Coordinates of C-alpha atoms and ligand atoms in Angstrom, one line a residue:
M28 CA 37.5 33.8 4.6
T29 CA 36.5 34.4 8.2
Q30 CA 32.8 33.9 9.4
E31 CA 32.6 37.4 10.2
S32 CA 33.0 38.3 6.1
R33 CA 31.4 35.7 4.8
R34 CA 27.9 36.6 2.7
R35 CA 25.7 33.9 2.1
L36 CA 22.6 33.6 0.2
C37 CA 19.7 30.7 1.0
I38 CA 17.3 29.9 -1.5
D39 CA 14.2 27.8 -0.6
F40 CA 12.8 26.6 -3.7
G41 CA 9.5 25.4 -2.7
T42 CA 6.8 23.4 -4.6
S43 CA 4.3 26.4 -4.8
N44 CA 6.7 29.2 -3.1
T45 CA 10.1 30.5 -3.2
A46 CA 11.7 32.5 -0.3
A47 CA 15.3 33.7 -0.1
A48 CA 17.3 35.4 2.6
Y49 CA 20.9 36.4 2.8
R50 CA 23.5 36.9 5.6
I51 CA 26.5 39.0 6.0
G52 CA 28.7 37.5 8.6
L53 CA 27.0 37.3 11.8
A54 CA 24.7 39.8 11.2
E55 CA 20.8 39.0 11.3
P56 CA 19.2 37.2 8.3
V57 CA 17.8 39.5 5.9
I58 CA 14.6 38.7 3.7
V59 CA 14.8 39.2 0.3
P60 CA 11.4 40.7 -0.7
L61 CA 10.4 38.1 -3.9
G62 CA 6.7 38.9 -3.3
A63 CA 4.2 41.7 -4.7
G64 CA 3.3 42.1 -0.9
G65 CA 5.3 39.5 0.9
P66 CA 8.7 37.8 1.4
A67 CA 7.8 34.7 -1.1
M68 CA 7.3 34.6 -5.0
P69 CA 5.3 31.8 -7.0
S70 CA 7.6 29.1 -8.0
A71 CA 5.6 29.1 -11.1
V72 CA 7.2 29.4 -15.0
F73 CA 5.9 30.3 -18.2
A74 CA 8.0 29.4 -21.2
D75 CA 7.4 30.4 -24.9
D76 CA 9.2 31.2 -27.7
S77 CA 10.5 34.6 -26.2
G78 CA 12.1 32.3 -23.3
I79 CA 11.3 31.7 -19.6
V80 CA 9.3 33.9 -17.0
V81 CA 9.1 32.9 -13.5
G82 CA 7.4 33.9 -10.4
H83 CA 4.6 36.7 -10.5
D84 CA 5.2 37.5 -14.1
A85 CA 4.5 33.8 -15.5
V86 CA 1.5 33.4 -13.3
H87 CA 0.1 36.9 -14.9
R88 CA 1.1 35.4 -18.4
R89 CA -0.6 32.0 -17.9
V90 CA -3.9 33.7 -18.9
Q91 CA -2.5 34.1 -22.3
A92 CA -1.3 30.3 -22.9
P93 CA -1.9 28.2 -20.0
D94 CA -0.3 25.1 -21.8
A95 CA 2.8 27.5 -21.4
Y96 CA 2.6 27.4 -17.9
E97 CA 3.8 25.2 -15.0
D98 CA 3.1 26.4 -11.5
S99 CA 5.2 24.0 -9.6
P100 CA 8.5 22.7 -11.8
K101 CA 9.2 21.1 -8.2
S102 CA 6.6 18.8 -8.3
R103 CA 7.9 17.6 -11.8
I104 CA 11.3 17.7 -11.3
D105 CA 11.5 13.6 -12.0
E106 CA 10.2 14.2 -15.5
G107 CA 13.7 15.3 -17.2
E108 CA 11.7 17.7 -19.4
I109 CA 8.7 18.8 -19.4
E110 CA 6.4 20.4 -22.3
L111 CA 5.3 24.0 -22.1
G112 CA 3.6 25.6 -25.3
D113 CA 4.7 24.0 -28.3
R114 CA 8.5 22.5 -27.0
F115 CA 9.8 20.5 -24.6
W116 CA 12.1 22.2 -21.6
P117 CA 14.8 20.7 -19.7
I118 CA 13.5 20.6 -15.9
E119 CA 16.7 22.2 -14.9
D120 CA 16.3 25.0 -17.2
L121 CA 13.0 25.7 -16.0
I122 CA 14.1 25.6 -12.1
G123 CA 17.4 27.4 -13.0
A124 CA 15.4 30.3 -14.3
V125 CA 13.4 30.5 -11.2
L126 CA 17.0 30.3 -9.0
R127 CA 18.7 33.0 -11.3
H128 CA 15.7 35.3 -10.8
V129 CA 16.3 35.1 -7.1
H130 CA 19.9 35.2 -6.9
R131 CA 19.7 38.4 -9.1
T132 CA 17.0 39.8 -6.9
A133 CA 19.0 39.2 -3.7
L134 CA 22.1 40.8 -4.9
R135 CA 20.3 44.0 -6.5
H136 CA 18.5 44.0 -2.7
S137 CA 21.9 43.5 -1.1
G138 CA 23.7 45.8 -3.2
L139 CA 26.8 43.6 -3.1
P140 CA 28.6 42.2 -6.2
E141 CA 28.2 38.3 -5.2
F142 CA 27.5 35.9 -2.6
D143 CA 30.5 33.5 -1.2
S144 CA 28.2 30.5 -1.0
I145 CA 24.6 29.8 -2.1
I146 CA 22.5 27.1 0.0
L147 CA 20.0 25.4 -1.7
T148 CA 17.2 23.7 0.8
H149 CA 15.5 20.7 -0.5
P150 CA 12.9 18.2 0.9
D151 CA 14.9 15.7 3.5
K152 CA 13.7 12.4 1.6
W153 CA 14.8 13.7 -1.8
S154 CA 17.1 11.5 -3.5
E155 CA 20.4 11.7 -4.8
R156 CA 19.1 12.0 -8.4
R157 CA 16.7 14.8 -7.7
K158 CA 19.3 16.7 -5.5
G159 CA 21.5 16.3 -8.5
V160 CA 18.9 18.0 -10.9
L161 CA 18.5 20.9 -8.3
R162 CA 22.7 21.2 -8.5
R163 CA 22.3 21.4 -12.2
A164 CA 19.7 24.0 -12.3
A165 CA 21.8 25.9 -10.0
E166 CA 24.6 25.6 -12.3
R167 CA 22.1 26.8 -15.4
A168 CA 21.3 29.9 -12.9
G169 CA 25.2 30.7 -13.1
I170 CA 25.7 29.6 -9.2
S171 CA 28.9 27.9 -9.8
A172 CA 29.5 24.4 -7.7
G173 CA 32.1 25.6 -5.7
R174 CA 29.9 28.1 -4.4
L175 CA 26.7 25.7 -4.0
R176 CA 25.9 24.1 -0.6
I177 CA 22.5 22.1 -0.4
A178 CA 20.7 21.6 2.8
S179 CA 17.6 19.9 4.2
E180 CA 14.4 21.9 4.7
S181 CA 13.6 20.3 7.9
L182 CA 17.4 20.9 9.7
A183 CA 17.5 24.4 8.4
A184 CA 14.0 24.8 10.1
A185 CA 15.8 23.5 12.9
W186 CA 18.4 25.9 13.1
Y187 CA 16.2 28.8 12.9
Y188 CA 14.1 27.5 15.9
V189 CA 17.4 27.2 17.8
Y190 CA 18.8 30.5 17.0
R191 CA 15.5 32.2 18.0
G192 CA 15.8 30.7 21.5
H193 CA 13.7 27.5 21.3
D194 CA 16.2 24.9 22.1
V195 CA 15.7 21.5 23.4
A196 CA 16.6 21.2 26.9
G197 CA 17.3 18.2 28.8
D198 CA 15.6 14.7 27.6
E199 CA 13.4 16.9 25.2
R200 CA 13.2 16.4 21.4
M201 CA 12.6 18.5 18.6
C202 CA 10.5 17.3 16.0
V203 CA 10.3 19.7 12.9
F204 CA 7.1 19.1 10.9
D205 CA 7.0 21.0 7.6
F206 CA 3.4 20.4 5.5
G207 CA 3.9 22.5 2.7
A208 CA 2.3 22.8 -0.6
G209 CA 4.1 19.4 -2.0
T210 CA 5.6 17.5 0.5
C211 CA 5.3 16.7 4.2
D212 CA 8.8 16.5 6.1
V213 CA 9.2 15.1 9.8
A214 CA 12.7 14.7 11.4
V215 CA 13.1 14.1 15.1
L216 CA 16.3 16.1 16.3
I217 CA 18.5 15.8 19.2
R218 CA 21.3 18.0 20.2
A219 CA 24.7 16.5 19.8
G220 CA 27.0 18.3 21.6
A221 CA 27.0 21.9 21.5
D222 CA 27.1 22.5 17.9
D223 CA 25.3 19.7 16.5
F224 CA 22.1 18.1 15.4
T225 CA 21.6 14.4 15.2
V226 CA 18.2 13.3 13.4
T227 CA 17.2 9.9 15.5
G228 CA 14.0 9.6 13.6
S229 CA 12.5 11.1 10.1
G230 CA 9.7 10.7 7.9
G231 CA 7.4 12.0 5.5
D232 CA 5.6 11.7 2.2
N233 CA 6.8 13.6 -0.9
N234 CA 3.4 13.2 -2.4
L235 CA 1.5 14.9 0.4
G236 CA 0.9 18.6 0.8
G237 CA -1.5 21.5 0.3
R238 CA -1.9 21.0 -3.2
D239 CA -3.7 17.4 -2.4
L240 CA -6.1 19.2 -0.3
D241 CA -6.6 21.6 -3.3
A242 CA -7.3 18.7 -5.3
R243 CA -9.7 17.0 -3.0
M244 CA -11.7 20.4 -2.4
T245 CA -11.7 20.8 -6.5
R246 CA -13.4 17.2 -6.5
W247 CA -16.1 18.4 -4.3
V248 CA -16.5 21.5 -6.1
L249 CA -17.1 19.5 -9.5
E250 CA -19.4 17.3 -7.7
E251 CA -21.5 20.1 -6.3
A252 CA -21.3 22.0 -9.5
A253 CA -22.3 18.8 -11.5
E254 CA -25.8 18.8 -9.1
I255 CA -26.3 22.7 -10.4
D256 CA -25.9 21.8 -14.0
P257 CA -24.6 18.4 -15.6
E258 CA -22.4 20.3 -17.8
L259 CA -20.6 22.5 -15.6
P260 CA -17.9 20.4 -14.7
A261 CA -16.5 20.2 -18.1
R262 CA -16.5 24.0 -18.6
L263 CA -14.9 24.4 -15.4
R264 CA -12.0 22.1 -16.6
A265 CA -11.7 24.3 -19.6
P266 CA -7.8 25.5 -18.8
A267 CA -8.9 29.2 -18.3
A268 CA -11.6 28.4 -16.1
A269 CA -9.4 25.9 -14.0
I270 CA -6.8 28.2 -13.6
A271 CA -9.2 30.7 -12.1
L272 CA -10.7 27.8 -9.9
A273 CA -7.9 26.4 -8.5
D274 CA -7.2 29.9 -7.3
H275 CA -10.5 30.5 -5.6
V276 CA -10.4 27.2 -4.0
R277 CA -6.8 27.9 -2.6
S278 CA -7.8 31.1 -1.2
A279 CA -10.9 29.1 0.4
K280 CA -8.9 26.9 1.8
E281 CA -6.5 29.4 3.5
A282 CA -9.3 31.5 4.6
L283 CA -11.0 28.4 6.5
S284 CA -7.9 28.3 8.7
D285 CA -9.5 31.5 10.0
T286 CA -13.2 31.8 9.6
A287 CA -15.7 29.4 9.9
Q288 CA -16.9 29.2 6.5
A289 CA -15.8 30.3 2.6
A290 CA -17.1 31.0 -0.6
I291 CA -15.8 29.4 -3.8
E292 CA -16.8 31.3 -7.0
L293 CA -17.3 29.1 -9.8
P294 CA -15.3 31.2 -13.0
G295 CA -17.7 32.1 -16.1
T296 CA -21.2 31.3 -13.7
R297 CA -23.1 33.4 -11.6
H298 CA -22.6 30.5 -9.1
T299 CA -20.8 30.7 -5.7
L300 CA -20.6 27.3 -3.3
L301 CA -20.0 27.9 0.5
L302 CA -18.0 25.7 2.3
T303 CA -18.0 25.4 6.0
R304 CA -14.9 24.4 8.2
R305 CA -16.9 21.6 9.3
E306 CA -17.3 20.4 5.9
F307 CA -14.1 21.1 5.0
E308 CA -12.5 19.1 8.0
S309 CA -14.4 16.1 7.2
M310 CA -12.9 16.3 3.5
I311 CA -9.7 16.7 4.6
A312 CA -9.5 14.3 7.8
P313 CA -7.7 11.3 5.8
F314 CA -5.0 13.6 5.1
V315 CA -4.6 15.1 8.5
D316 CA -4.6 11.4 9.8
R317 CA -1.8 10.5 7.6
A318 CA 0.4 13.7 8.3
V319 CA -0.2 12.5 12.0
E320 CA 0.9 9.2 11.2
L321 CA 3.9 10.1 9.6
T322 CA 5.1 12.0 12.6
R323 CA 4.2 9.2 15.0
D324 CA 6.2 6.8 12.8
A325 CA 9.3 9.4 12.8
I326 CA 9.0 9.3 16.7
A327 CA 8.6 5.5 17.0
R328 CA 11.9 5.3 14.6
A329 CA 13.5 7.7 16.9
D330 CA 12.5 5.5 19.9
A331 CA 13.5 2.3 18.0
A332 CA 17.1 3.8 17.0
G333 CA 18.0 4.1 20.6
T334 CA 20.3 6.8 20.6
G335 CA 19.9 9.6 22.7
P336 CA 17.1 10.7 25.1
K337 CA 13.4 9.7 24.9
G338 CA 12.0 12.5 26.5
P339 CA 8.7 14.5 25.3
V340 CA 8.7 15.8 21.7
I341 CA 8.2 19.6 20.8
V342 CA 6.6 19.9 17.4
Y343 CA 7.6 22.7 15.7
V344 CA 5.0 23.3 12.9
T345 CA 6.1 25.2 9.8
G346 CA 5.2 25.1 6.1
G347 CA 1.6 26.8 4.7
T348 CA -0.2 23.8 5.5
S349 CA 0.2 23.5 9.1
S350 CA -1.7 26.6 9.4
I351 CA -4.8 24.6 9.5
P352 CA -6.3 24.5 12.9
M353 CA -7.8 21.1 12.8
L354 CA -3.9 19.7 11.9
Q355 CA -2.4 21.4 14.7
S356 CA -4.7 20.1 17.3
A357 CA -4.3 16.4 15.7
L358 CA -0.9 16.9 16.3
S359 CA -0.9 17.6 19.7
S360 CA -1.9 14.0 20.8
V361 CA 1.8 13.6 19.7
G362 CA 3.6 16.5 21.9
R363 CA 3.6 19.9 22.1
V364 CA 3.1 22.1 19.0
A365 CA 4.9 25.1 18.7
R366 CA 4.5 27.6 15.7
I367 CA 7.3 30.2 15.3
G368 CA 8.0 32.6 12.7
D369 CA 6.7 33.2 9.3
P370 CA 6.3 29.5 7.5
K371 CA 7.1 31.2 4.6
V372 CA 10.6 32.1 5.4
V373 CA 11.6 30.0 8.6
V374 CA 13.9 27.4 6.0
A375 CA 15.3 30.6 4.1
Q376 CA 16.7 32.1 7.2
G377 CA 17.3 28.7 9.1
G378 CA 20.1 27.6 6.2
L379 CA 22.0 30.6 7.1
L380 CA 22.2 30.1 11.0
R381 CA 24.2 27.1 11.3
S382 CA 27.1 27.6 13.7
T383 CA 29.5 30.2 13.1
N384 CA 32.2 28.4 14.2
V385 CA 32.0 25.2 11.9
D386 CA 31.7 25.1 8.0
V387 CA 30.2 21.3 7.4
H388 CA 28.3 22.0 4.5
D389 CA 30.1 20.1 1.6
A390 CA 29.3 20.6 -2.1
A391 CA 29.2 17.2 -3.0
G392 CA 26.4 16.3 -1.1
A393 CA 27.3 14.8 2.0
Q394 CA 26.1 17.3 4.9
Q395 CA 26.6 17.1 8.9
Y396 CA 24.7 19.8 10.3
A397 CA 25.4 22.4 13.1
A398 CA 23.4 24.8 15.0
R399 CA 24.1 27.7 17.8
P400 CA 23.5 26.6 20.9
A401 CA 20.7 29.2 22.5
D402 CA 22.2 28.9 26.0
P403 CA 25.7 28.5 26.2
P404 CA 27.4 27.0 29.1
R405 CA 28.8 29.8 31.5
P406 CA 32.4 29.3 32.0
A407 CA 33.6 28.7 36.0
T408 CA 35.7 31.8 36.2
V409 CA 35.9 35.2 34.1
D410 CA 39.2 36.3 32.8
A411 CA 40.3 38.8 35.5
S412 CA 41.5 41.2 32.7
A413 CA 38.2 40.9 30.9
R414 CA 35.9 43.8 31.2
R415 CA 32.0 43.1 32.2
I416 CA 29.4 44.4 29.5
A417 CA 26.4 45.9 30.1
F418 CA 23.2 47.0 28.5
P419 CA 23.5 50.7 28.0
T420 CA 20.3 52.9 28.0
V421 CA 17.8 51.0 25.7
P422 CA 13.9 52.4 25.1
S423 CA 11.5 50.8 28.0
G424 CA 9.8 47.7 27.0
A425 CA 12.9 46.6 24.8
V426 CA 13.2 42.7 24.5
I427 CA 15.7 40.5 23.4
S428 CA 14.5 38.9 20.3
G429 CA 17.7 37.1 18.8
V430 CA 20.7 36.0 20.2
L431 CA 23.6 36.4 18.1
A432 CA 26.7 35.3 19.9
R433 CA 27.8 32.7 22.5
S434 CA 30.4 32.4 25.3
G435 CA 33.7 31.3 24.0
Q436 CA 33.3 33.1 20.8
V437 CA 36.0 35.3 19.6
V438 CA 34.3 38.8 18.4
R439 CA 35.6 41.8 16.9
A440 CA 34.3 45.6 18.1
G441 CA 31.3 46.4 16.7
E442 CA 30.3 42.8 16.1
P443 CA 26.3 42.3 16.9
L444 CA 25.6 40.2 19.8
A445 CA 21.9 40.3 19.9
T446 CA 19.1 41.8 18.4
L447 CA 16.2 43.8 20.7
D448 CA 12.7 44.1 19.7
S449 CA 11.4 47.6 21.0
P450 CA 8.6 49.4 20.7
S451 CA 10.3 52.2 18.6
G452 CA 11.9 49.3 16.0
R453 CA 14.6 46.7 16.2
L454 CA 17.8 47.6 17.7
T455 CA 21.2 45.4 17.4
L456 CA 23.7 45.3 20.5
D457 CA 27.3 45.2 19.4
A458 CA 30.3 43.9 20.8
P459 CA 32.1 47.1 23.1
M460 CA 35.4 45.6 22.0
A461 CA 37.5 43.0 20.3
G462 CA 38.0 39.9 22.2
T463 CA 36.7 36.6 23.4
L464 CA 33.2 36.5 25.1
H465 CA 32.7 35.0 28.8
G466 CA 29.8 34.2 30.8
L467 CA 27.4 35.4 28.3
D468 CA 23.9 35.2 29.4
L469 CA 21.2 36.7 26.7
R470 CA 17.9 35.0 26.5
P471 CA 15.0 35.8 23.9
G472 CA 12.2 37.0 25.5
V473 CA 14.0 38.9 28.4
V474 CA 13.7 42.3 29.1
A475 CA 16.8 44.3 28.5
Q476 CA 17.5 46.7 32.0
P477 CA 20.1 49.2 31.5
G478 CA 23.0 48.6 33.4
V479 CA 22.8 44.9 33.8
V480 CA 25.4 43.0 33.2
F481 CA 25.1 40.1 30.9
G482 CA 29.0 39.1 30.1
A483 CA 32.4 40.0 29.7
V484 CA 34.9 40.4 27.0
G485 CA 38.4 40.3 26.7
P486 CA 41.4 40.3 27.6
A487 CA 42.1 43.5 25.8
D488 CA 42.8 47.0 26.6
L489 CA 40.7 49.3 24.5
R490 CA 40.3 52.8 25.4
P491 CA 36.6 53.5 25.9
E492 CA 36.4 56.0 23.4
Q493 CA 36.8 53.3 21.0
W494 CA 33.9 51.4 22.3
S495 CA 30.6 52.0 20.7
Q496 CA 28.2 54.9 19.9
L497 CA 24.6 55.3 20.2
H498 CA 23.1 55.3 16.5
R499 CA 19.9 56.4 15.6
A500 CA 17.5 54.1 13.4
P501 CA 17.9 54.4 9.6
A502 CA 15.4 56.1 7.7
G503 CA 12.2 54.6 7.6
I504 CA 12.3 53.7 11.4
S505 CA 11.1 56.2 13.9
A506 CA 13.5 54.9 16.8
T507 CA 14.3 58.0 18.9
Q508 CA 16.6 56.8 21.6
P509 CA 17.1 58.7 24.8
A510 CA 20.2 60.3 26.1
A511 CA 22.9 57.8 27.2
P512 CA 23.0 58.3 31.4
P513 CA 26.5 58.1 32.6
Q514 CA 27.5 54.4 32.6
P515 CA 29.0 52.7 35.4
A516 CA 32.7 52.3 35.3
Y517 CA 32.4 48.4 35.1
A518 CA 30.1 48.8 32.0
P519 CA 31.3 50.7 29.0
P520 CA 28.7 51.6 26.6
Q521 CA 27.1 49.0 24.2
A522 CA 26.6 50.0 20.7
I523 CA 23.4 49.8 20.0
H524 CA 21.9 50.8 16.6
G525 CA 18.5 50.8 14.9
Q526 CA 18.0 47.8 12.4
P527 CA 15.0 47.6 10.1
Q528 CA 12.9 44.9 10.4
P529 CA 14.0 41.9 8.2
S530 CA 11.3 42.1 6.0
Y531 CA 11.4 44.9 3.5
P532 CA 14.0 47.6 4.4
P533 CA 14.4 50.6 1.9
G534 CA 17.3 50.4 -0.2
R535 CA 20.2 48.4 1.0
Q536 CA 20.4 46.9 4.4
P537 CA 21.8 48.5 6.8
G538 CA 22.7 46.9 10.3
Y539 CA 26.1 45.1 9.4
P540 CA 28.2 47.1 9.2
P541 CA 26.3 49.8 11.3
V542 CA 24.1 52.6 10.2
S543 CA 25.6 55.5 8.6
P544 CA 27.2 57.9 10.7
A545 CA 24.8 60.5 9.4
G546 CA 22.3 59.4 12.2
A547 CA 24.8 58.4 14.7
Q548 CA 24.7 60.3 18.0
P549 CA 27.8 59.5 20.0
I550 CA 27.4 59.1 23.8
P551 CA 29.3 62.1 25.0
A552 CA 32.5 61.0 27.0
S553 CA 32.3 62.6 30.5
S554 CA 35.2 64.9 30.1
S555 CA 34.1 67.3 32.8
G556 CA 34.4 65.2 36.1
I557 CA 38.1 64.3 34.5
N558 CA 39.2 67.9 33.9
T559 CA 38.0 68.6 37.6
Y560 CA 40.3 66.2 38.7
G561 CA 43.3 67.3 36.9
L562 CA 42.5 71.2 37.6
V563 CA 42.4 70.2 41.3
G564 CA 45.5 68.1 41.2
L565 CA 47.2 70.6 39.2
I566 CA 46.3 73.5 41.8
L567 CA 47.4 71.2 44.7
G568 CA 50.7 70.4 43.3
I569 CA 51.7 74.2 42.8
L570 CA 50.0 75.8 45.6
G571 CA 50.2 72.9 48.1
F572 CA 54.2 72.4 46.9
P573 CA 55.2 74.4 50.3
I574 CA 54.0 72.1 52.5
C575 CA 54.6 68.4 51.5
L576 CA 51.1 67.5 52.2
G577 CA 49.8 69.5 49.5
T578 CA 51.8 67.7 47.1
I579 CA 50.6 64.2 48.3
V580 CA 47.1 65.0 48.1
G581 CA 47.5 66.6 44.6
M582 CA 49.2 63.6 43.5
A583 CA 46.5 61.4 45.0
V584 CA 43.9 63.6 43.2
T585 CA 45.4 63.4 39.8
L586 CA 46.0 59.4 40.1
I587 CA 42.2 59.2 41.0
G588 CA 41.6 61.4 37.9
I589 CA 43.9 58.9 35.7
N590 CA 42.2 55.9 36.9
R591 CA 38.7 57.1 36.6
A592 CA 39.7 58.3 32.9
E593 CA 41.2 55.1 32.0
G594 CA 42.4 56.0 28.1
Q595 CA 41.2 59.2 28.0
R596 CA 43.5 61.3 30.1
G597 CA 43.7 64.8 28.3
P598 CA 46.5 67.5 28.5
L599 CA 45.3 68.9 32.3
L600 CA 45.6 65.6 33.9
M601 CA 48.7 65.3 32.1
T602 CA 50.2 68.5 33.5
A603 CA 49.0 68.1 36.7
L604 CA 50.5 64.5 36.7
G605 CA 54.0 66.3 35.5
V606 CA 53.8 69.1 38.2
N607 CA 53.0 66.5 41.2
I608 CA 56.1 64.3 40.2
L609 CA 58.3 67.2 39.7
G610 CA 56.7 68.4 43.4
T611 CA 57.4 64.7 44.8
I612 CA 60.8 64.4 43.5
A613 CA 61.6 68.2 44.7
W614 CA 60.4 66.9 48.2
I615 CA 62.7 63.7 48.3
A616 CA 65.6 65.6 47.2
L617 CA 64.8 68.0 49.8
L618 CA 64.2 65.4 52.5
I619 CA 67.8 63.5 51.6
W620 CA 69.7 66.9 51.5
S621 CA 68.2 67.5 55.0
F622 CA 69.1 64.2 56.8
A623 CA 72.6 64.4 54.9
S624 CA 73.4 67.6 56.1
G625 CA 72.2 66.8 59.7
Ligands
ATP725 N1 -3.4 29.9 6.0 C1 -3.1 28.5 5.3 N2 -4.1 27.6 5.6 C2 -4.2 26.5 5.1 N3 -3.1 26.1 3.9 C3 -2.2 27.3 3.6 C4 -2.6 28.6 4.3 N4 -1.4 29.1 4.1 C5 -1.1 28.6 2.7 N5 -1.5 27.4 2.8 C6 -1.0 26.4 1.8 O1 0.4 26.1 2.1 C7 1.0 25.6 0.9 C8 2.3 26.6 0.6 O2 3.1 26.4 1.6 P1 4.6 26.5 1.8 O3 5.0 27.9 1.2 O4 5.3 26.2 2.9 O5 5.1 25.5 0.6 P2 6.2 25.2 -0.2 O6 7.4 25.6 0.6 O7 5.8 26.0 -1.6 O8 6.0 23.7 -0.6 P3 7.1 22.6 -0.1 O9 7.7 22.7 1.2 O10 6.3 21.4 0.2 O11 8.2 22.1 -1.2 C9 0.1 26.0 -0.4 O12 -0.7 24.9 -0.6 C10 -1.0 26.8 0.3 O13 -2.2 27.1 -0.2
MG726 MG1 8.6 24.3 2.0

């Protein structure tokens, strides 16, 4: 199976949230809408006599029977079996139920009968034993071992950053810092050739995450509650109250990333506590210090390894807990801090974005990681028979948001090369023809100027009308494309079609293959000019025949017309050509006859 036709799903099964994305061939990954109002769903499970329910359904059922509810099966992966309700459940069955739900939702959303491979991500530091549990859970979910791949969360995140154009340059190093609900993972990476990463240093803590911050805040709440009423902490620890309190505490923590203070309601009472950001920061300082220390350790390990560059470190932060401003400013003592993309879906998308040419995953567990270079090297020369390619008319303000292809890649006509974000929606720029890409120079963040040549594709000899079409955006996206102006002869029109933003498109994802022809607007071929050449050539060929010059000029006009028409010659031009050839033959015969006869 080729990269172009492969259909892959990546599931980021997290401690508190699970996210997923799928990718068809080389198209932009599509995020599976798992949440009620967002891309992720709770990783929670609820199990009773009637079976296992997961995600939001589990969260809704928890008040009925709190002891049948587990909000984080991932954090209990070492336990073999866990007690929910009145029985013990194998952990594989609980995780498998979450994976099955996500898999089915992704199939429904994509409209595909099945995915060719399913990638599950895991914290870097997971033991083989834990990864084994994940594989068995996948089997329980109906994902066969042959289709299963596993990948590290940090490396998946690294692919995402590179794909979005944030590659390391020179002797820089990338440090992926993933601070989620249950774990804190740090990996220092350098590029190993064009397609690989090498992890030169890693660190992390499988028992440090947002849940620890929640626990610290809950302790503070209970201490404050005891001041109000010594009996209150016991009431707040009762199952139903504890569930509600956990929600209030987590919401307050998340709010404090944006606000100076947050209220925490004490369930079952009329009391509310006010927590300021300053108090919160002093509470979580030890956790922040620990996270920074883990990062320094990982960089020190990379330095000690002695492999690769030792230049500046750019710390790419992901995971929900990395939203905390105090943490980000503490990390800036280690290197420049960057935060790219929605942390909930960085890993799920990144797991799909390894090199298009290398399939390095191994179902048995050994992994090597590859990534697409953002800035492919320009070749010294471009094949003379190749065609230069340029931006067609693009809406003003369109900016390259993603680069999907690279120089040296063999593409099919219509294959996406880049995505553009414009005020009227997301657009995809397609290869105008099949062939090998040369000197492709597409960089995220660059404004797309119509007519600017950005590469070449070839060698191939396709006719202009086969090249591409300008498509309207699909329903739901109000992209109105301006009419295409005449294209420069060297720059055939590119396919550009609207594509919904990755989040929640209506129904099945368009974008790959291109959107339905119902809304398609073909760029009109400029046939009127060609016909003029044909007509003038024909008139000169017939009327000009009495004088030799008329035939010569008629032939010249016809040949110019043919040249400009490239593949699209039409009957008028061909008639003019025939008449002028006959005229030329007649004149040559006449000349030979007149010489011969003296
Ligand atoms: N704005 C915010 N400020 C602080 N914490 C936040 C914010 N948003 C989310 N979080 C916390 O981030 C955690 C969830 O992050 P994420 O979804 O990345 O974790 P996960 O993938 O489930 O966990 P892990 O990767 O550790 O298995 C939760 O503890 C949540 O409360
Ligand atoms: Mg995570």
